[in-house]
Amino acid sequence: REAPTLSQTYVNLRRRLAPMLGSQDSPLGSLSAEQWNQATRDSQRSPLRFIRRYLAIWDEFPDPFRGWYRRAVRNALKLAREWRIDVVFASGPPWTGMLAASTIARNLACPLILDFRDPWTPNTGRDEGRYEFEHLNRLAERLERKTIAQADVVLFNSPELMKRAQTEFSDLDGIQFRTILNGSDAVRRQSQSTFPTGAPLRIRHFGSLYAGRSLAPILTAIQELVEHRTVPPKHISVEQLGGGADIELRRLDAARAENFVAAQTLPRLPFRDAIAKMMEPALLLTIQPPRCNPQIPTKLYDYLCTGNPILVLAEDDSATWLLARQFPRCLRLDYNDSRRNFETLNTIVDRWRSGQLSQERAVEDTFDFTKAVTGDQFVSLVDAVMGR
C-alpha cells in the first residue's frame, strides 16, 4: 500500500466531511458553455489558482504513486535480510517504481533491470513533456537519466524506442539496451475460414480511444463508399469495444444517425471475453496517432493471433506499421489520405462480397509473440546479467 498524497488526503477529508457540511448546489451549474469557459479562464489567471494547480501537480510527481516509494524501499531492504536478492527489476509506468528500484539496487549493490513499457520523457520516445510545468519536465529527464545510468539493462517494447534511447544516452557506458516485443496469451487460429458474406461487414476496435486516437478517417471512408453506391447503407458496422473519448462516441452516434453505418459501443470486457470477440470474423482496427509513432499497441499482438484482417491506422514510418507490414493480412489506413482509405476499404468489400475474405492460420508466424517466448527472452537476459 502506498501512503496517500496530499491531494488524496484532501479529497478523502472532503468526502468524509460532506455529510456534515450538507450538499450545496454550485452556482456554476446554471452557467452557459461560454460563461463556464470565461469563468475557467478567469480562474486560471488567479495567483491562488496557479498555486493550487502547481501544488496538485507537484504532489503527484512523478506520478500519483509517489507515496509508495519509501514503503517499497523499506520493505525491500527488510526482505533482503531474509532472502538473497540477486536482481532488481522495475517496469514503468508508474515511474515511482523505477525510482524505488533504483534506490533498492543501489543499497543492495545488485544489478538493475529497467523496462520502459511507455516513454517517460522525450529522451525515451515521448513526443512531448508529460508535465504541465516545464521545470518538472526537466526534473523528470534528470531522474530518468539517473536511473538509466545506474541500470545494467534497459528494456523497450519497440526497436524504435530503443534506438531513440540509445542515441540520447550514448554517453553512458556499460548499459545494455534491448527490445523484447510484447506477447499475447490468445489462442492462435489453427485453420483458415472464410468470412460470411451476409451483411454487415464488421469493423471492431478494442480498447479506449485516447491521446489523439480517432475514428474519423475510417468513418469518412465508409461514408464515401455509401455515397459512391459501392455498399448499401449500414452494410458496414463499426463497433467500439471498451469505451472511448466522448467526441469519438459522438462521431459514431452521428454516423449512425446519418444512416451510412451501423454503429455499436460496448463497455470494457474481461480479457477472455475480448479475445472471444476478436476471434469472430471481423476487420480488427488498431489506431496509433502520429504522436505515438515509436510505440506499438499491445492489442496488435492479440489481433495477429486471430488470423483476422487488420486495419492499421498509422503513419507509414511508425513502429506499428513496420511490424504489421510483415503480415499480408494487415492493411494500412492513413490519417490524411482519404482516397487511400476509400480504395483500401473498397478492395476489402470486393473480396468480402466474392467470398475471398478470410481468417488465416496464425500459428507459425505469431510464434515470437507468445508469452512463453517473451518470458524465455527475459529469463535468458537475467541469466546473462548474473553471468550464468
Tab-separated table of C-alpha atoms in Angstrom, residues 113-294:
chain	number	residue	atom	x	y	z
A	113	ILE	CA	16.906	-4.007	-14.981
A	114	LEU	CA	14.504	-1.283	-16.129
A	115	ASP	CA	11.602	-1.927	-18.509
A	116	PHE	CA	10.065	1.068	-20.293
A	117	ARG	CA	6.590	-0.083	-21.315
A	118	ASP	CA	5.897	3.538	-22.306
A	119	PRO	CA	8.227	6.507	-22.750
A	120	TRP	CA	8.702	8.665	-19.656
A	121	THR	CA	10.192	11.749	-21.329
A	122	PRO	CA	11.149	12.715	-24.887
A	123	ASN	CA	14.544	11.127	-24.193
A	124	THR	CA	12.910	7.692	-24.183
A	125	GLY	CA	10.487	8.415	-27.014
A	126	ARG	CA	7.653	10.554	-25.705
A	127	ASP	CA	6.628	13.198	-28.240
A	128	GLU	CA	6.412	15.999	-25.654
A	129	GLY	CA	6.793	16.674	-21.946
A	130	ARG	CA	4.449	14.784	-19.655
A	131	TYR	CA	4.062	17.528	-17.033
A	132	GLU	CA	2.297	20.862	-17.240
A	133	PHE	CA	5.228	22.857	-15.826
A	134	GLU	CA	8.414	22.848	-17.859
A	135	HIS	CA	10.843	22.664	-14.939
A	136	LEU	CA	9.100	19.448	-13.835
A	137	ASN	CA	9.765	18.024	-17.295
A	138	ARG	CA	13.434	18.926	-16.868
A	139	LEU	CA	13.453	17.311	-13.434
A	140	ALA	CA	11.835	14.163	-14.859
A	141	GLU	CA	14.555	13.983	-17.516
A	142	ARG	CA	17.249	14.205	-14.831
A	143	LEU	CA	15.592	11.469	-12.757
A	144	GLU	CA	15.194	9.298	-15.837
A	145	ARG	CA	18.863	9.747	-16.764
A	146	LYS	CA	19.954	8.994	-13.206
A	147	THR	CA	18.028	5.704	-13.051
A	148	ILE	CA	19.171	4.631	-16.526
A	149	ALA	CA	22.788	5.455	-15.651
A	150	GLN	CA	22.552	3.020	-12.750
A	151	ALA	CA	20.899	0.230	-14.775
A	152	ASP	CA	22.659	-2.797	-16.206
A	153	VAL	CA	19.927	-3.441	-18.791
A	154	VAL	CA	17.194	-1.146	-20.136
A	155	LEU	CA	14.315	-2.798	-21.993
A	156	PHE	CA	11.892	-1.380	-24.555
A	157	ASN	CA	8.948	-2.943	-26.368
A	158	SER	CA	9.718	-1.492	-29.789
A	159	PRO	CA	13.026	-1.206	-31.670
A	160	GLU	CA	12.308	2.448	-32.480
A	161	LEU	CA	12.004	3.419	-28.811
A	162	MET	CA	15.213	1.550	-28.034
A	163	LYS	CA	17.138	3.285	-30.834
A	164	ARG	CA	15.975	6.702	-29.642
A	165	ALA	CA	17.147	5.984	-26.099
A	166	GLN	CA	20.466	4.577	-27.339
A	167	THR	CA	21.126	7.825	-29.179
A	168	GLU	CA	20.124	10.026	-26.249
A	169	PHE	CA	22.161	8.091	-23.678
A	170	SER	CA	25.138	7.194	-25.869
A	171	ASP	CA	27.447	8.870	-23.324
A	172	LEU	CA	26.553	6.310	-20.637
A	173	ASP	CA	28.860	3.297	-20.531
A	174	GLY	CA	28.174	-0.295	-19.588
A	175	ILE	CA	24.410	-0.305	-20.237
A	176	GLN	CA	22.727	-2.874	-22.445
A	177	PHE	CA	19.712	-1.605	-24.387
A	178	ARG	CA	17.396	-4.410	-25.508
A	179	THR	CA	14.000	-4.846	-27.175
A	180	ILE	CA	11.571	-7.540	-26.059
A	181	LEU	CA	8.318	-7.260	-28.003
A	182	ASN	CA	5.030	-7.690	-26.183
A	183	GLY	CA	3.371	-11.086	-26.289
A	184	SER	CA	-0.149	-12.487	-26.217
A	185	ASP	CA	-1.975	-15.262	-24.406
A	186	ALA	CA	-4.607	-15.503	-27.144
A	187	VAL	CA	-5.147	-18.907	-28.758
A	188	ARG	CA	-3.672	-18.971	-32.275
A	189	ARG	CA	-6.044	-19.664	-35.140
A	190	GLN	CA	-5.256	-23.133	-36.418
A	191	SER	CA	-7.080	-23.135	-39.749
A	192	GLN	CA	-8.353	-20.831	-42.466
A	193	SER	CA	-12.042	-19.918	-42.598
A	194	THR	CA	-13.996	-17.658	-44.948
A	195	PHE	CA	-15.961	-14.617	-43.780
A	196	PRO	CA	-19.755	-14.936	-44.067
A	197	THR	CA	-20.941	-12.815	-46.995
A	198	GLY	CA	-24.137	-11.677	-45.306
A	199	ALA	CA	-24.255	-8.077	-44.065
A	200	PRO	CA	-22.929	-6.427	-42.105
A	201	LEU	CA	-19.166	-6.484	-42.584
A	202	ARG	CA	-17.910	-5.768	-39.062
A	203	ILE	CA	-15.068	-3.429	-38.158
A	204	ARG	CA	-14.106	-3.707	-34.486
A	205	HIS	CA	-11.834	-1.539	-32.367
A	206	PHE	CA	-10.868	-2.844	-28.925
A	207	GLY	CA	-9.735	-0.571	-26.127
A	208	SER	CA	-10.222	3.070	-25.220
A	209	LEU	CA	-9.798	5.918	-27.676
A	210	TYR	CA	-7.361	8.400	-26.141
A	211	ALA	CA	-4.278	10.524	-26.896
A	212	GLY	CA	-5.396	11.583	-30.369
A	213	ARG	CA	-6.844	8.248	-31.495
A	214	SER	CA	-9.745	8.943	-33.827
A	215	LEU	CA	-12.345	7.025	-35.823
A	216	ALA	CA	-12.830	9.956	-38.184
A	217	PRO	CA	-10.646	8.648	-41.097
A	218	ILE	CA	-12.400	5.303	-41.296
A	219	LEU	CA	-15.891	6.773	-40.879
A	220	THR	CA	-15.129	9.202	-43.709
A	221	ALA	CA	-14.051	6.333	-45.962
A	222	ILE	CA	-17.198	4.335	-45.174
A	223	GLN	CA	-19.382	7.355	-45.898
A	224	GLU	CA	-17.687	7.756	-49.290
A	225	LEU	CA	-18.334	4.061	-50.048
A	226	VAL	CA	-22.032	4.605	-49.375
A	227	GLU	CA	-22.154	7.842	-51.373
A	228	HIS	CA	-20.467	6.114	-54.345
A	229	ARG	CA	-23.007	3.289	-54.012
A	230	THR	CA	-20.176	0.802	-53.509
A	231	VAL	CA	-22.015	-0.549	-50.476
A	232	PRO	CA	-25.605	-0.012	-49.357
A	233	PRO	CA	-26.150	1.944	-46.136
A	234	LYS	CA	-25.478	0.016	-42.914
A	235	HIS	CA	-23.780	-2.891	-44.718
A	236	ILE	CA	-20.672	-1.988	-42.717
A	237	SER	CA	-20.800	-1.998	-38.936
A	238	VAL	CA	-18.289	-0.116	-36.755
A	239	GLU	CA	-18.086	-1.425	-33.202
A	240	GLN	CA	-16.162	0.311	-30.412
A	241	LEU	CA	-15.474	-2.084	-27.533
A	242	GLY	CA	-14.048	-0.647	-24.351
A	243	GLY	CA	-15.345	2.898	-24.088
A	244	GLY	CA	-13.733	5.890	-25.690
A	245	ALA	CA	-13.379	9.628	-25.855
A	246	ASP	CA	-16.710	11.451	-25.845
A	247	ILE	CA	-16.019	13.105	-29.183
A	248	GLU	CA	-15.385	9.732	-30.836
A	249	LEU	CA	-18.528	8.210	-29.387
A	250	ARG	CA	-20.443	11.235	-30.676
A	251	ARG	CA	-18.900	10.609	-34.102
A	252	LEU	CA	-20.258	7.072	-34.003
A	253	ASP	CA	-23.698	8.331	-32.971
A	254	ALA	CA	-23.666	10.903	-35.789
A	255	ALA	CA	-22.598	8.281	-38.350
A	256	ARG	CA	-25.412	6.011	-37.224
A	257	ALA	CA	-27.900	8.903	-37.354
A	258	GLU	CA	-26.789	9.751	-40.905
A	259	ASN	CA	-27.669	6.155	-41.758
A	260	PHE	CA	-24.479	5.165	-43.608
A	261	VAL	CA	-23.089	2.854	-40.923
A	262	ALA	CA	-24.362	0.531	-38.245
A	263	ALA	CA	-22.602	1.515	-35.006
A	264	GLN	CA	-22.352	-0.065	-31.599
A	265	THR	CA	-20.421	0.711	-28.421
A	266	LEU	CA	-19.743	-1.802	-25.678
A	267	PRO	CA	-18.171	-1.299	-22.242
A	268	ARG	CA	-14.774	-2.725	-21.329
A	269	LEU	CA	-14.674	-6.519	-21.451
A	270	PRO	CA	-12.646	-9.035	-19.430
A	271	PHE	CA	-9.625	-10.284	-21.397
A	272	ARG	CA	-11.156	-13.692	-22.129
A	273	ASP	CA	-14.389	-12.148	-23.461
A	274	ALA	CA	-12.454	-9.583	-25.506
A	275	ILE	CA	-10.354	-12.329	-27.104
A	276	ALA	CA	-13.512	-14.308	-27.912
A	277	LYS	CA	-14.914	-11.237	-29.702
A	278	MET	CA	-11.619	-10.760	-31.554
A	279	MET	CA	-11.767	-14.360	-32.760
A	280	GLU	CA	-15.092	-13.784	-34.515
A	281	PRO	CA	-14.802	-12.861	-38.221
A	282	ALA	CA	-14.292	-9.083	-38.352
A	283	LEU	CA	-11.885	-6.446	-39.559
A	284	LEU	CA	-9.868	-5.506	-36.488
A	285	LEU	CA	-8.887	-1.853	-36.227
A	286	THR	CA	-5.816	-0.550	-34.427
A	287	ILE	CA	-5.180	3.198	-34.212
A	288	GLN	CA	-1.803	4.729	-33.483
A	289	PRO	CA	-1.680	8.537	-33.853
A	290	PRO	CA	1.446	10.312	-35.153
A	291	ARG	CA	2.374	11.435	-31.640
A	292	CYS	CA	2.868	7.748	-30.736
A	293	ASN	CA	4.897	6.781	-33.813
A	294	PRO	CA	7.683	4.898	-31.962
